[in-house]
Amino acid sequence: MRVKFKIYRYQPEVREEPYFDTFEFDAEPTDRILDGLNHIRWQLDGTLVLRRSCQHGICGSDAMRINGVNRLACKVLIGDVGARITIEPLMGFNVIKDLVVDMDDFFDQYRSVLPYMITEQPPPEAERLQSPAEQEVYDDTTKCILCAACTTACPSFWSNRDFVGPAAIVQAHRFIFDSRDEGTDERLEVLGERDGVWRCRTIFNCTEACPRDIKITRAIGEVKKAIALKGA
Ligand code: SF4
Ligand code: FES
């Protein structure tokens, strides 16, 4: 099939304002959007800049807007979106170049929720055990790959970039509800602050955007409830 990729470009060293470039070429319906972008980079215009690494939906580096929707370019088939495809960077982050956005603040927000195991218990001889039922409580949020598709689909984040955002809350959830962890109070303190979970207006954009099908809005609701119960 003949496809037309319309791509957001921002190359501040050659042009001050962003613009769109269009590329037409032949592709298979079973090619992924990332295959098309690689074709452009390797055959048509080597100056196109984007992030990608694993190419298999694991690293989370190639989240971008594809026909207006946040997706991973390596997980979307050209045949599923049609012959005219518009590609833009994630919304709400500053664009560094073309499809590459500045994610420093995103990772600061991630670090702010203490996304690691906190425990005073001495290390056991083998693993720190927990039952399957205890693991099930937070299993869904372990699937996060930090692609930022959720946070950059969130109108609350667009209007206030200090909002910690759904991705950081998902990461916090993974530890808050882990029976082996003892850092819950600290995390709930961070998330109960002005720009924490209460900025979430339950819009569900995050859940729709997540390429890992994490029930993000539910996880945020569970964190809100934990904060409310703690204060009760
Ligand atoms: Fe990406 Fe989903 Fe993690 Fe958000 S929760 S960063 S959309 S994997
Ligand atoms: Fe790693 Fe797409 S390149 S998730």
CSV table of C-alpha atoms and ligand atoms in Angstrom, one decimal:
chain,number,residue,atom,x,y,z
A,1,MET,CA,0.0,0.0,0.0
A,2,ARG,CA,1.1,3.6,-0.6
A,3,VAL,CA,1.3,5.5,2.7
A,4,LYS,CA,1.7,9.2,3.5
A,5,PHE,CA,3.4,10.0,6.8
A,6,LYS,CA,2.9,13.6,8.0
A,7,ILE,CA,5.5,14.2,10.7
A,8,TYR,CA,6.0,17.0,13.2
A,9,ARG,CA,9.5,18.5,12.8
A,10,TYR,CA,11.3,20.8,15.1
A,11,GLN,CA,15.0,21.4,14.2
A,12,PRO,CA,15.9,24.5,16.2
A,13,GLU,CA,19.4,24.8,14.7
A,14,VAL,CA,18.0,25.2,11.2
A,15,ARG,CA,14.5,26.6,11.7
A,16,GLU,CA,13.0,28.5,14.7
A,17,GLU,CA,9.4,27.3,14.3
A,18,PRO,CA,8.1,23.8,14.2
A,19,TYR,CA,6.7,22.5,10.9
A,20,PHE,CA,5.3,19.3,9.3
A,21,ASP,CA,7.1,17.2,6.7
A,22,THR,CA,5.3,14.7,4.5
A,23,PHE,CA,6.9,11.4,3.2
A,24,GLU,CA,5.2,9.1,0.7
A,25,PHE,CA,6.4,5.5,0.2
A,26,ASP,CA,5.3,1.9,-0.2
A,27,ALA,CA,4.7,-0.2,2.9
A,28,GLU,CA,3.0,-3.4,3.9
A,29,PRO,CA,-0.2,-3.2,6.1
A,30,THR,CA,1.7,-5.5,8.5
A,31,ASP,CA,4.6,-3.1,8.9
A,32,ARG,CA,4.5,-1.2,12.2
A,33,ILE,CA,4.6,2.6,12.4
A,34,LEU,CA,8.1,2.3,13.7
A,35,ASP,CA,9.1,0.4,10.6
A,36,GLY,CA,7.8,3.3,8.5
A,37,LEU,CA,9.7,5.8,10.7
A,38,ASN,CA,12.9,3.7,10.4
A,39,HIS,CA,12.4,3.6,6.6
A,40,ILE,CA,12.2,7.4,6.5
A,41,ARG,CA,15.3,7.7,8.7
A,42,TRP,CA,17.3,5.2,6.8
A,43,GLN,CA,16.2,5.8,3.2
A,44,LEU,CA,14.6,9.3,2.9
A,45,ASP,CA,15.7,11.7,5.5
A,46,GLY,CA,18.5,10.8,8.0
A,47,THR,CA,17.8,14.0,10.0
A,48,LEU,CA,14.6,12.7,11.5
A,49,VAL,CA,15.0,12.3,15.2
A,50,LEU,CA,13.1,9.9,17.5
A,51,ARG,CA,13.6,7.6,20.4
A,52,ARG,CA,13.3,3.8,20.1
A,53,SER,CA,15.1,0.9,21.5
A,54,CYS,CA,13.6,-2.6,22.1
A,55,GLN,CA,11.1,-2.4,19.1
A,56,HIS,CA,8.9,-4.9,21.0
A,57,GLY,CA,6.8,-2.8,23.4
A,58,ILE,CA,9.0,-3.3,26.4
A,59,CYS,CA,11.3,-0.3,26.8
A,60,GLY,CA,8.6,2.4,26.5
A,61,SER,CA,10.8,4.8,24.6
A,62,ASP,CA,8.8,5.3,21.4
A,63,ALA,CA,5.5,6.7,22.8
A,64,MET,CA,4.2,9.4,20.5
A,65,ARG,CA,0.9,10.7,19.1
A,66,ILE,CA,-0.2,8.7,16.1
A,67,ASN,CA,-3.3,10.2,14.4
A,68,GLY,CA,-3.8,12.2,17.6
A,69,VAL,CA,-3.7,9.2,20.0
A,70,ASN,CA,-0.8,8.3,22.3
A,71,ARG,CA,0.6,4.9,21.2
A,72,LEU,CA,3.9,3.0,21.0
A,73,ALA,CA,5.1,3.2,17.4
A,74,CYS,CA,6.4,-0.3,17.6
A,75,LYS,CA,3.0,-1.7,18.6
A,76,VAL,CA,0.8,-0.2,15.9
A,77,LEU,CA,0.4,-1.7,12.5
A,78,ILE,CA,0.1,0.6,9.5
A,79,GLY,CA,-2.8,-1.4,8.2
A,80,ASP,CA,-4.7,-0.6,11.5
A,81,VAL,CA,-4.5,3.2,11.1
A,82,GLY,CA,-4.8,3.7,7.4
A,83,ALA,CA,-2.7,5.2,4.6
A,84,ARG,CA,-2.6,8.8,6.0
A,85,ILE,CA,-0.7,8.9,9.2
A,86,THR,CA,0.1,12.0,11.3
A,87,ILE,CA,2.9,11.6,13.8
A,88,GLU,CA,3.5,14.1,16.6
A,89,PRO,CA,5.5,14.2,19.9
A,90,LEU,CA,3.8,13.6,23.2
A,91,MET,CA,1.8,16.6,24.5
A,92,GLY,CA,2.7,18.5,27.6
A,93,PHE,CA,6.5,18.0,27.5
A,94,ASN,CA,8.9,20.4,25.8
A,95,VAL,CA,10.1,19.2,22.5
A,96,ILE,CA,13.9,18.9,22.2
A,97,LYS,CA,14.0,17.9,18.5
A,98,ASP,CA,11.4,16.4,16.1
A,99,LEU,CA,9.7,13.5,18.1
A,100,VAL,CA,12.0,13.6,21.1
A,101,VAL,CA,10.6,15.3,24.2
A,102,ASP,CA,12.3,16.4,27.4
A,103,MET,CA,11.5,13.8,30.1
A,104,ASP,CA,13.6,15.1,32.9
A,105,ASP,CA,10.6,16.4,34.9
A,106,PHE,CA,8.7,13.2,34.3
A,107,PHE,CA,11.5,11.2,35.8
A,108,ASP,CA,11.8,13.7,38.7
A,109,GLN,CA,8.1,13.1,39.4
A,110,TYR,CA,8.7,9.3,39.2
A,111,ARG,CA,11.6,9.6,41.8
A,112,SER,CA,9.5,11.7,44.1
A,113,VAL,CA,7.2,8.8,45.0
A,114,LEU,CA,10.1,6.6,46.2
A,115,PRO,CA,9.7,3.9,43.6
A,116,TYR,CA,11.7,1.2,45.3
A,117,MET,CA,11.3,-1.3,48.2
A,118,ILE,CA,11.7,0.3,51.6
A,119,THR,CA,12.0,-2.0,54.6
A,120,GLU,CA,13.8,-2.1,57.9
A,121,GLN,CA,13.6,-5.9,58.0
A,122,PRO,CA,17.0,-7.7,57.8
A,123,PRO,CA,17.5,-9.5,54.5
A,124,PRO,CA,16.3,-13.1,54.7
A,125,GLU,CA,18.4,-16.0,53.6
A,126,ALA,CA,16.4,-16.4,50.4
A,127,GLU,CA,13.5,-14.3,49.0
A,128,ARG,CA,11.2,-12.0,50.9
A,129,LEU,CA,8.1,-14.2,50.6
A,130,GLN,CA,4.5,-13.2,50.1
A,131,SER,CA,1.3,-15.1,49.1
A,132,PRO,CA,-0.1,-15.1,45.6
A,133,ALA,CA,-3.1,-13.2,47.1
A,134,GLU,CA,-0.8,-10.5,48.5
A,135,GLN,CA,1.0,-10.2,45.1
A,136,GLU,CA,-2.3,-10.0,43.2
A,137,VAL,CA,-3.2,-6.7,45.0
A,138,TYR,CA,-0.5,-4.8,43.1
A,139,ASP,CA,0.2,-7.1,40.1
A,140,ASP,CA,-1.4,-4.9,37.5
A,141,THR,CA,0.8,-1.9,38.3
A,142,THR,CA,4.0,-3.9,38.0
A,143,LYS,CA,3.5,-3.9,34.2
A,144,CYS,CA,4.3,-0.2,33.8
A,145,ILE,CA,7.1,0.5,31.4
A,146,LEU,CA,7.3,4.3,32.1
A,147,CYS,CA,6.4,5.3,28.5
A,148,ALA,CA,4.6,8.4,29.7
A,149,ALA,CA,1.6,7.8,27.4
A,150,CYS,CA,-0.7,8.1,30.4
A,151,THR,CA,0.7,11.3,31.9
A,152,THR,CA,0.8,13.1,28.5
A,153,ALA,CA,-2.8,12.1,27.8
A,154,CYS,CA,-4.0,13.8,31.0
A,155,PRO,CA,-5.7,17.2,30.8
A,156,SER,CA,-5.0,17.8,34.5
A,157,PHE,CA,-1.3,17.4,33.6
A,158,TRP,CA,-1.5,19.6,30.5
A,159,SER,CA,-3.0,22.4,32.7
A,160,ASN,CA,-0.5,21.9,35.6
A,161,ARG,CA,2.8,20.3,34.8
A,162,ASP,CA,3.6,20.1,38.6
A,163,PHE,CA,0.9,17.4,38.9
A,164,VAL,CA,2.8,14.2,39.7
A,165,GLY,CA,0.8,12.5,37.0
A,166,PRO,CA,-0.7,9.0,36.5
A,167,ALA,CA,2.6,7.2,35.7
A,168,ALA,CA,4.2,8.2,39.0
A,169,ILE,CA,1.0,7.2,40.9
A,170,VAL,CA,1.1,3.8,39.1
A,171,GLN,CA,4.7,3.3,40.2
A,172,ALA,CA,3.8,4.4,43.8
A,173,HIS,CA,0.8,2.0,43.8
A,174,ARG,CA,3.1,-0.9,42.9
A,175,PHE,CA,5.0,-0.4,46.3
A,176,ILE,CA,2.2,1.0,48.5
A,177,PHE,CA,0.3,-2.2,48.2
A,178,ASP,CA,3.2,-4.6,48.4
A,179,SER,CA,3.0,-6.4,51.7
A,180,ARG,CA,6.8,-6.5,52.1
A,181,ASP,CA,7.2,-2.7,51.8
A,182,GLU,CA,7.3,-0.3,54.8
A,183,GLY,CA,7.4,3.0,52.9
A,184,THR,CA,3.7,3.5,52.5
A,185,ASP,CA,3.4,6.4,54.9
A,186,GLU,CA,6.1,8.4,53.1
A,187,ARG,CA,4.6,7.8,49.7
A,188,LEU,CA,1.1,8.7,50.8
A,189,GLU,CA,2.5,11.9,52.3
A,190,VAL,CA,4.0,12.8,48.9
A,191,LEU,CA,0.9,11.9,47.0
A,192,GLY,CA,-1.5,13.6,49.4
A,193,GLU,CA,0.2,17.0,48.7
A,194,ARG,CA,-1.2,19.8,46.6
A,195,ASP,CA,0.1,18.4,43.3
A,196,GLY,CA,-0.5,14.7,44.2
A,197,VAL,CA,-3.4,12.4,43.5
A,198,TRP,CA,-6.1,14.9,44.2
A,199,ARG,CA,-5.3,16.7,40.9
A,200,CYS,CA,-6.7,13.6,39.2
A,201,ARG,CA,-10.3,14.4,37.9
A,202,THR,CA,-11.0,10.8,37.0
A,203,ILE,CA,-11.1,11.5,33.2
A,204,PHE,CA,-9.9,8.0,32.2
A,205,ASN,CA,-7.6,9.3,29.4
A,206,CYS,CA,-4.7,7.6,31.1
A,207,THR,CA,-6.4,4.2,31.2
A,208,GLU,CA,-7.3,4.5,27.5
A,209,ALA,CA,-3.7,5.5,26.5
A,210,CYS,CA,-1.8,2.8,28.4
A,211,PRO,CA,-0.2,0.3,26.0
A,212,ARG,CA,0.1,-2.2,28.9
A,213,ASP,CA,-3.7,-2.1,29.6
A,214,ILE,CA,-3.1,-1.1,33.2
A,215,LYS,CA,-6.2,-0.1,35.0
A,216,ILE,CA,-4.7,3.3,35.9
A,217,THR,CA,-7.8,5.1,37.0
A,218,ARG,CA,-8.6,2.3,39.4
A,219,ALA,CA,-5.1,2.3,40.8
A,220,ILE,CA,-5.3,6.1,41.4
A,221,GLY,CA,-8.6,5.6,43.1
A,222,GLU,CA,-7.1,3.0,45.4
A,223,VAL,CA,-4.3,5.4,46.3
A,224,LYS,CA,-6.8,8.2,47.0
A,225,LYS,CA,-8.7,5.8,49.3
A,226,ALA,CA,-5.5,4.8,51.2
A,227,ILE,CA,-4.8,8.5,51.8
A,228,ALA,CA,-8.3,9.2,52.9
A,229,LEU,CA,-8.3,6.2,55.3
A,230,LYS,CA,-4.9,7.2,56.7
A,231,GLY,CA,-6.3,10.7,57.5
A,232,ALA,CA,-9.6,9.3,59.0
B,1,SF4,FE1,3.0,3.9,30.1
B,1,SF4,FE2,0.9,2.6,31.2
B,1,SF4,FE3,3.1,3.0,32.7
B,1,SF4,FE4,1.6,5.0,32.0
B,1,SF4,S1,1.0,3.3,33.3
B,1,SF4,S2,3.8,5.0,31.9
B,1,SF4,S3,0.9,4.5,30.0
B,1,SF4,S4,2.9,1.7,30.8
B,2,FES,FE1,10.7,-0.2,23.0
B,2,FES,FE2,8.7,0.6,21.4
B,2,FES,S1,10.8,0.6,21.0
B,2,FES,S2,8.6,0.0,23.5
